[in-house]
mmCIF file of C-alpha atoms in Angstrom:
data_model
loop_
_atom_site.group_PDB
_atom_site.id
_atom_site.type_symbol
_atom_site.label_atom_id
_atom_site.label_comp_id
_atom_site.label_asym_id
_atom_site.label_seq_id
_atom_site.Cartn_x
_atom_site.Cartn_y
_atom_site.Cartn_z
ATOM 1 C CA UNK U 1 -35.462 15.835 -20.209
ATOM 2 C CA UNK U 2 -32.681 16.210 -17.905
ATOM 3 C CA UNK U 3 -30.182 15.884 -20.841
ATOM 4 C CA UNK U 4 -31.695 18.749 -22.808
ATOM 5 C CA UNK U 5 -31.601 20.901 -19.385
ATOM 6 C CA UNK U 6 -27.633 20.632 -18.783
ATOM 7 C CA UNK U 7 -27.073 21.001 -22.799
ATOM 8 C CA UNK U 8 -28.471 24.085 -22.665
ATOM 9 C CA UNK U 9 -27.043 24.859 -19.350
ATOM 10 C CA UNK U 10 -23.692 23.841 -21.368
ATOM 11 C CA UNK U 11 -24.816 26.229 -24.397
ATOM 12 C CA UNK U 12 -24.370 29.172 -21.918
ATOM 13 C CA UNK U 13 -21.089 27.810 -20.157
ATOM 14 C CA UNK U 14 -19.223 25.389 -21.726
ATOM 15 C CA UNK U 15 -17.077 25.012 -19.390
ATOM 16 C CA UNK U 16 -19.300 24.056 -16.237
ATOM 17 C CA UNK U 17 -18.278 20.843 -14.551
ATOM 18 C CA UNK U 18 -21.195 20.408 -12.747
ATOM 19 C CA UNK U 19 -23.279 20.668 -15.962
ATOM 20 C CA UNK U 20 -21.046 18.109 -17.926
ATOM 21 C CA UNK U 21 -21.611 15.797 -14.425
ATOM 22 C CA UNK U 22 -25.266 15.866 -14.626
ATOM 23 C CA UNK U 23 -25.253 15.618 -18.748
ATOM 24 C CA UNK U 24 -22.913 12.640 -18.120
ATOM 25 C CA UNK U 25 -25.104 11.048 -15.636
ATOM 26 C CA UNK U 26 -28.331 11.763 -17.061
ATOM 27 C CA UNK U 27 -26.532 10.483 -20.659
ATOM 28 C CA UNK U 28 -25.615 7.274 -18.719
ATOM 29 C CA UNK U 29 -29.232 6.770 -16.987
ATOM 30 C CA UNK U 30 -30.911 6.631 -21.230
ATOM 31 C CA UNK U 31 -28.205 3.994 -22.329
ATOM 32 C CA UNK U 32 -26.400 6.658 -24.549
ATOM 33 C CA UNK U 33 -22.775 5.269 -22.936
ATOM 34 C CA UNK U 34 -20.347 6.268 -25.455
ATOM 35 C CA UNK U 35 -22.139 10.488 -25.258
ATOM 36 C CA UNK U 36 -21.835 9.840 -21.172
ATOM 37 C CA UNK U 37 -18.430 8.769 -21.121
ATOM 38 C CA UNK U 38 -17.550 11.504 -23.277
ATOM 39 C CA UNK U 39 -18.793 13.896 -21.028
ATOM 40 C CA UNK U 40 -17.660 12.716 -17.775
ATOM 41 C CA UNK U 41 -14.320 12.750 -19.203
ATOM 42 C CA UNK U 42 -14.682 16.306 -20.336
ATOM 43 C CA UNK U 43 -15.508 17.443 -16.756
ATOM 44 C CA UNK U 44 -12.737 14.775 -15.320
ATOM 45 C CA UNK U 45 -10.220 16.402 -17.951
ATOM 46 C CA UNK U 46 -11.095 19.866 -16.203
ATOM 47 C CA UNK U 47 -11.606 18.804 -12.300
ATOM 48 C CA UNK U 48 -9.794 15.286 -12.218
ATOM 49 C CA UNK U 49 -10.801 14.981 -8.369
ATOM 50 C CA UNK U 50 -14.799 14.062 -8.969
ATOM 51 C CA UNK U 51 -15.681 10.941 -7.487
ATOM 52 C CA UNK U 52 -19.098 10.364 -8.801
ATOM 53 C CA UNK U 53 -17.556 10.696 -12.830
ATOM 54 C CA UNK U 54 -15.236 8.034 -11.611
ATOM 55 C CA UNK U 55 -18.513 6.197 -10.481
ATOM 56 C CA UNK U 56 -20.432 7.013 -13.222
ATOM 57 C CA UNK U 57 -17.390 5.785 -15.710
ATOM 58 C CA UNK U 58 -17.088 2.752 -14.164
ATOM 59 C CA UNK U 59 -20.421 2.041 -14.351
ATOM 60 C CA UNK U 60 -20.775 2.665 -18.138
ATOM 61 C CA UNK U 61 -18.027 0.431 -18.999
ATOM 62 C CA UNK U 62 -19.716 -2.236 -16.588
ATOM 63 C CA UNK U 63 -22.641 -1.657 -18.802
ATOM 64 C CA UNK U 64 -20.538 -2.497 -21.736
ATOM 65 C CA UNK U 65 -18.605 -5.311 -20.847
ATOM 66 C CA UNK U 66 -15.449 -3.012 -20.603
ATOM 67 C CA UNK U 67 -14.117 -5.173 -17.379
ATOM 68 C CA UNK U 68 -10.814 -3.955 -16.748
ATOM 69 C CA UNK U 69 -12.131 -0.201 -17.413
ATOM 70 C CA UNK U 70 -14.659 -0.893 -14.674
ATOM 71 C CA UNK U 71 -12.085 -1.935 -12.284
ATOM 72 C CA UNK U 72 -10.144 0.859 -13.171
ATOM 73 C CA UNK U 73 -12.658 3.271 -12.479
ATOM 74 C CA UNK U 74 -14.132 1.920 -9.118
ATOM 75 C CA UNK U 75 -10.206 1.813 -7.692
ATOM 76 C CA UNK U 76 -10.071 5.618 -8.401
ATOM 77 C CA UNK U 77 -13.529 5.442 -6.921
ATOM 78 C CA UNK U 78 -12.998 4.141 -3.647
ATOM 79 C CA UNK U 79 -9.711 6.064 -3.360
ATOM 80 C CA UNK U 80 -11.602 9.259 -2.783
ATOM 81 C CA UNK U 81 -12.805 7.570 0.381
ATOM 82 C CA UNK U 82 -16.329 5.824 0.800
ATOM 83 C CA UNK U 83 -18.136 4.083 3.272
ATOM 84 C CA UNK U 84 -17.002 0.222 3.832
ATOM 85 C CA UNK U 85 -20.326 -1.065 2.750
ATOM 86 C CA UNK U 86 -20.473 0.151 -0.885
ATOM 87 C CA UNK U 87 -17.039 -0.839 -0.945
ATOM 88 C CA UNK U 88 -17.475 -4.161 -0.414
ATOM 89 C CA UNK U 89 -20.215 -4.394 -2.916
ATOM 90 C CA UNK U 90 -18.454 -3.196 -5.552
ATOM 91 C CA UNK U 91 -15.565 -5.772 -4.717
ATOM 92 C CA UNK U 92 -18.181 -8.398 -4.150
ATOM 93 C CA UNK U 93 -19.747 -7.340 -7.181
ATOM 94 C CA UNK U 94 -16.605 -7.070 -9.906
ATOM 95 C CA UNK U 95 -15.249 -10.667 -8.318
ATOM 96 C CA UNK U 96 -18.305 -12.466 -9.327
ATOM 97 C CA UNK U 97 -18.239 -10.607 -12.568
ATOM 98 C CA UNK U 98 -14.550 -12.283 -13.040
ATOM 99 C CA UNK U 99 -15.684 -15.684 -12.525
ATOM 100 C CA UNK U 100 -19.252 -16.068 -14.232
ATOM 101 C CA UNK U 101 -19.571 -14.974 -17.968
ATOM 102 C CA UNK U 102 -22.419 -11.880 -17.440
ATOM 103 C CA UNK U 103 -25.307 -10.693 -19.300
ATOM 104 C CA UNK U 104 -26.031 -7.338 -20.585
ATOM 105 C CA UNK U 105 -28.913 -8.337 -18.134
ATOM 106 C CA UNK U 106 -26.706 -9.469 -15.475
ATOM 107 C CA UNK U 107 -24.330 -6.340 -15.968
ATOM 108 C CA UNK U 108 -27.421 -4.371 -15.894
ATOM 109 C CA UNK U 109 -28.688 -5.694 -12.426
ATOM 110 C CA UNK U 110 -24.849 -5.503 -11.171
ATOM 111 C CA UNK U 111 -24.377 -1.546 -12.236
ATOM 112 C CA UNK U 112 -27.981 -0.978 -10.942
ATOM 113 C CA UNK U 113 -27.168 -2.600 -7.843
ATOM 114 C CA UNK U 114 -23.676 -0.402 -7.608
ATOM 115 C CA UNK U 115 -25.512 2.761 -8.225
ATOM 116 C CA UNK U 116 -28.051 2.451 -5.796
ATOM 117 C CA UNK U 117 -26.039 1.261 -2.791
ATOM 118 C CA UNK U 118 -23.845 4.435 -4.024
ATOM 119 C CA UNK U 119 -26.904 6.808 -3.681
ATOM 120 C CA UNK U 120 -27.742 5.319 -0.546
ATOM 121 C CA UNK U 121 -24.023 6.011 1.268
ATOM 122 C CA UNK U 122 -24.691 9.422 -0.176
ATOM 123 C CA UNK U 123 -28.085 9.499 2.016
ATOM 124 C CA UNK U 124 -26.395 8.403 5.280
ATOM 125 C CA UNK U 125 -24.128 10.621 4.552
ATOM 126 C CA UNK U 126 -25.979 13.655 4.119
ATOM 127 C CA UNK U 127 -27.768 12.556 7.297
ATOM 128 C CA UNK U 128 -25.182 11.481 9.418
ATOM 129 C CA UNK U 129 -23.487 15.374 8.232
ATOM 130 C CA UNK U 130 -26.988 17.378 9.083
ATOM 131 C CA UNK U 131 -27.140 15.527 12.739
ATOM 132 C CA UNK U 132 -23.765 16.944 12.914
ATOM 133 C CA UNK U 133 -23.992 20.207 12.195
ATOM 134 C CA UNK U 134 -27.589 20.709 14.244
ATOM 135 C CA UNK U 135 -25.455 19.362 17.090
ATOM 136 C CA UNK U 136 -22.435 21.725 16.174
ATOM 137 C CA UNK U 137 -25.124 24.626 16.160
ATOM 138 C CA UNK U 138 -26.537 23.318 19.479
ATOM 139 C CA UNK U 139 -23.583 23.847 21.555
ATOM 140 C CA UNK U 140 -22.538 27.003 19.802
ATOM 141 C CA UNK U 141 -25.630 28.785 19.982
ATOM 142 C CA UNK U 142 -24.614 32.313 21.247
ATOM 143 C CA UNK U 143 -25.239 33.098 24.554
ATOM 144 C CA UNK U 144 -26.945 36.441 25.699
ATOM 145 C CA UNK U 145 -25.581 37.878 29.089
ATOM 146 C CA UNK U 146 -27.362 40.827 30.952
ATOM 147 C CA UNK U 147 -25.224 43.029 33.170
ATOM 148 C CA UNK U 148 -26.911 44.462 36.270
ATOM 149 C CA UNK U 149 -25.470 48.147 36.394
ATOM 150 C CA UNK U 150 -26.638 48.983 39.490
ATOM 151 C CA UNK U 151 -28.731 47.099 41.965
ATOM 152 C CA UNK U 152 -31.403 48.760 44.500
ATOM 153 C CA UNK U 153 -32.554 45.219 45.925
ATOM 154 C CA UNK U 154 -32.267 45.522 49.814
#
């Protein structure tokens, strides 16, 4: 599984952020939210600028009914910077959590919900960056001149 691959990847550096990331995240994605929170806050505690453990932490204490947490969490979120639309989901989404009493099967549609608008800003994104840079490339291609040395056209 994709936990086993970033606890060995750990095994060899304990210290990787990216590896305690994706062991958070794949933790999170088998309902083991107490071992993902503990290791998104492991790689937070190390690099405290990550936006997806913010994410991925607020989404775990959606999960578990850990409101304010949740709040919390997507605030530091959206403070990295994120595109308008999953920002007003999660706002739309945490003020109807506030005024209906939710589900573990409501939470679980809300944080599903969350995570995939998430994963689809990240797609635009990524897009919306490649257009740029083939563009960028486009108009800096580099440019091959030819100097005549000497001419014998009459």
């Amino acid at each position: 599984t994709a936990a086993t691959y970033f606890e060995t990847a750990l095994a060899k550096d304990p210290t990787s952020v990216s590896a305690l990331v994706g062991l958070g995240i794949a933790r999170y994605r088998l309902g083991a939210y107490t071992e993902a929170d503990r290791a998104l806050t492991d790689a937070l505690a190390q690099t405290p600028d990550l936006p997806v453990a913010h994410l991925y932490l607020g989404l775990s204490a959606l999960r578990r009914g850990q409101d304010d947490v949740a709040d919390a969490q997507f605030v530091r979120f959206s403070s990295f910077g994120m595109s308008p639309r999953l920002s007003a989901y999660i706002d739309r989404t945490m003020r109807l959590l506030h005024t209906v009493p939710a589900s573990e099967e409501l939470r679980a549609y809300m944080a599903d919900g969350i995570a995939d608008q998430a994963a689809w800003a990240g797609e635009v994104t990524e897009a919306w960056n490649a257009a740029n840079y083939a563009r960028a490339t486009w108009y800096s291609a580099p440019t091959t001149y030819y100097v005549v040395r000497s001419c014998r056209c009459r």
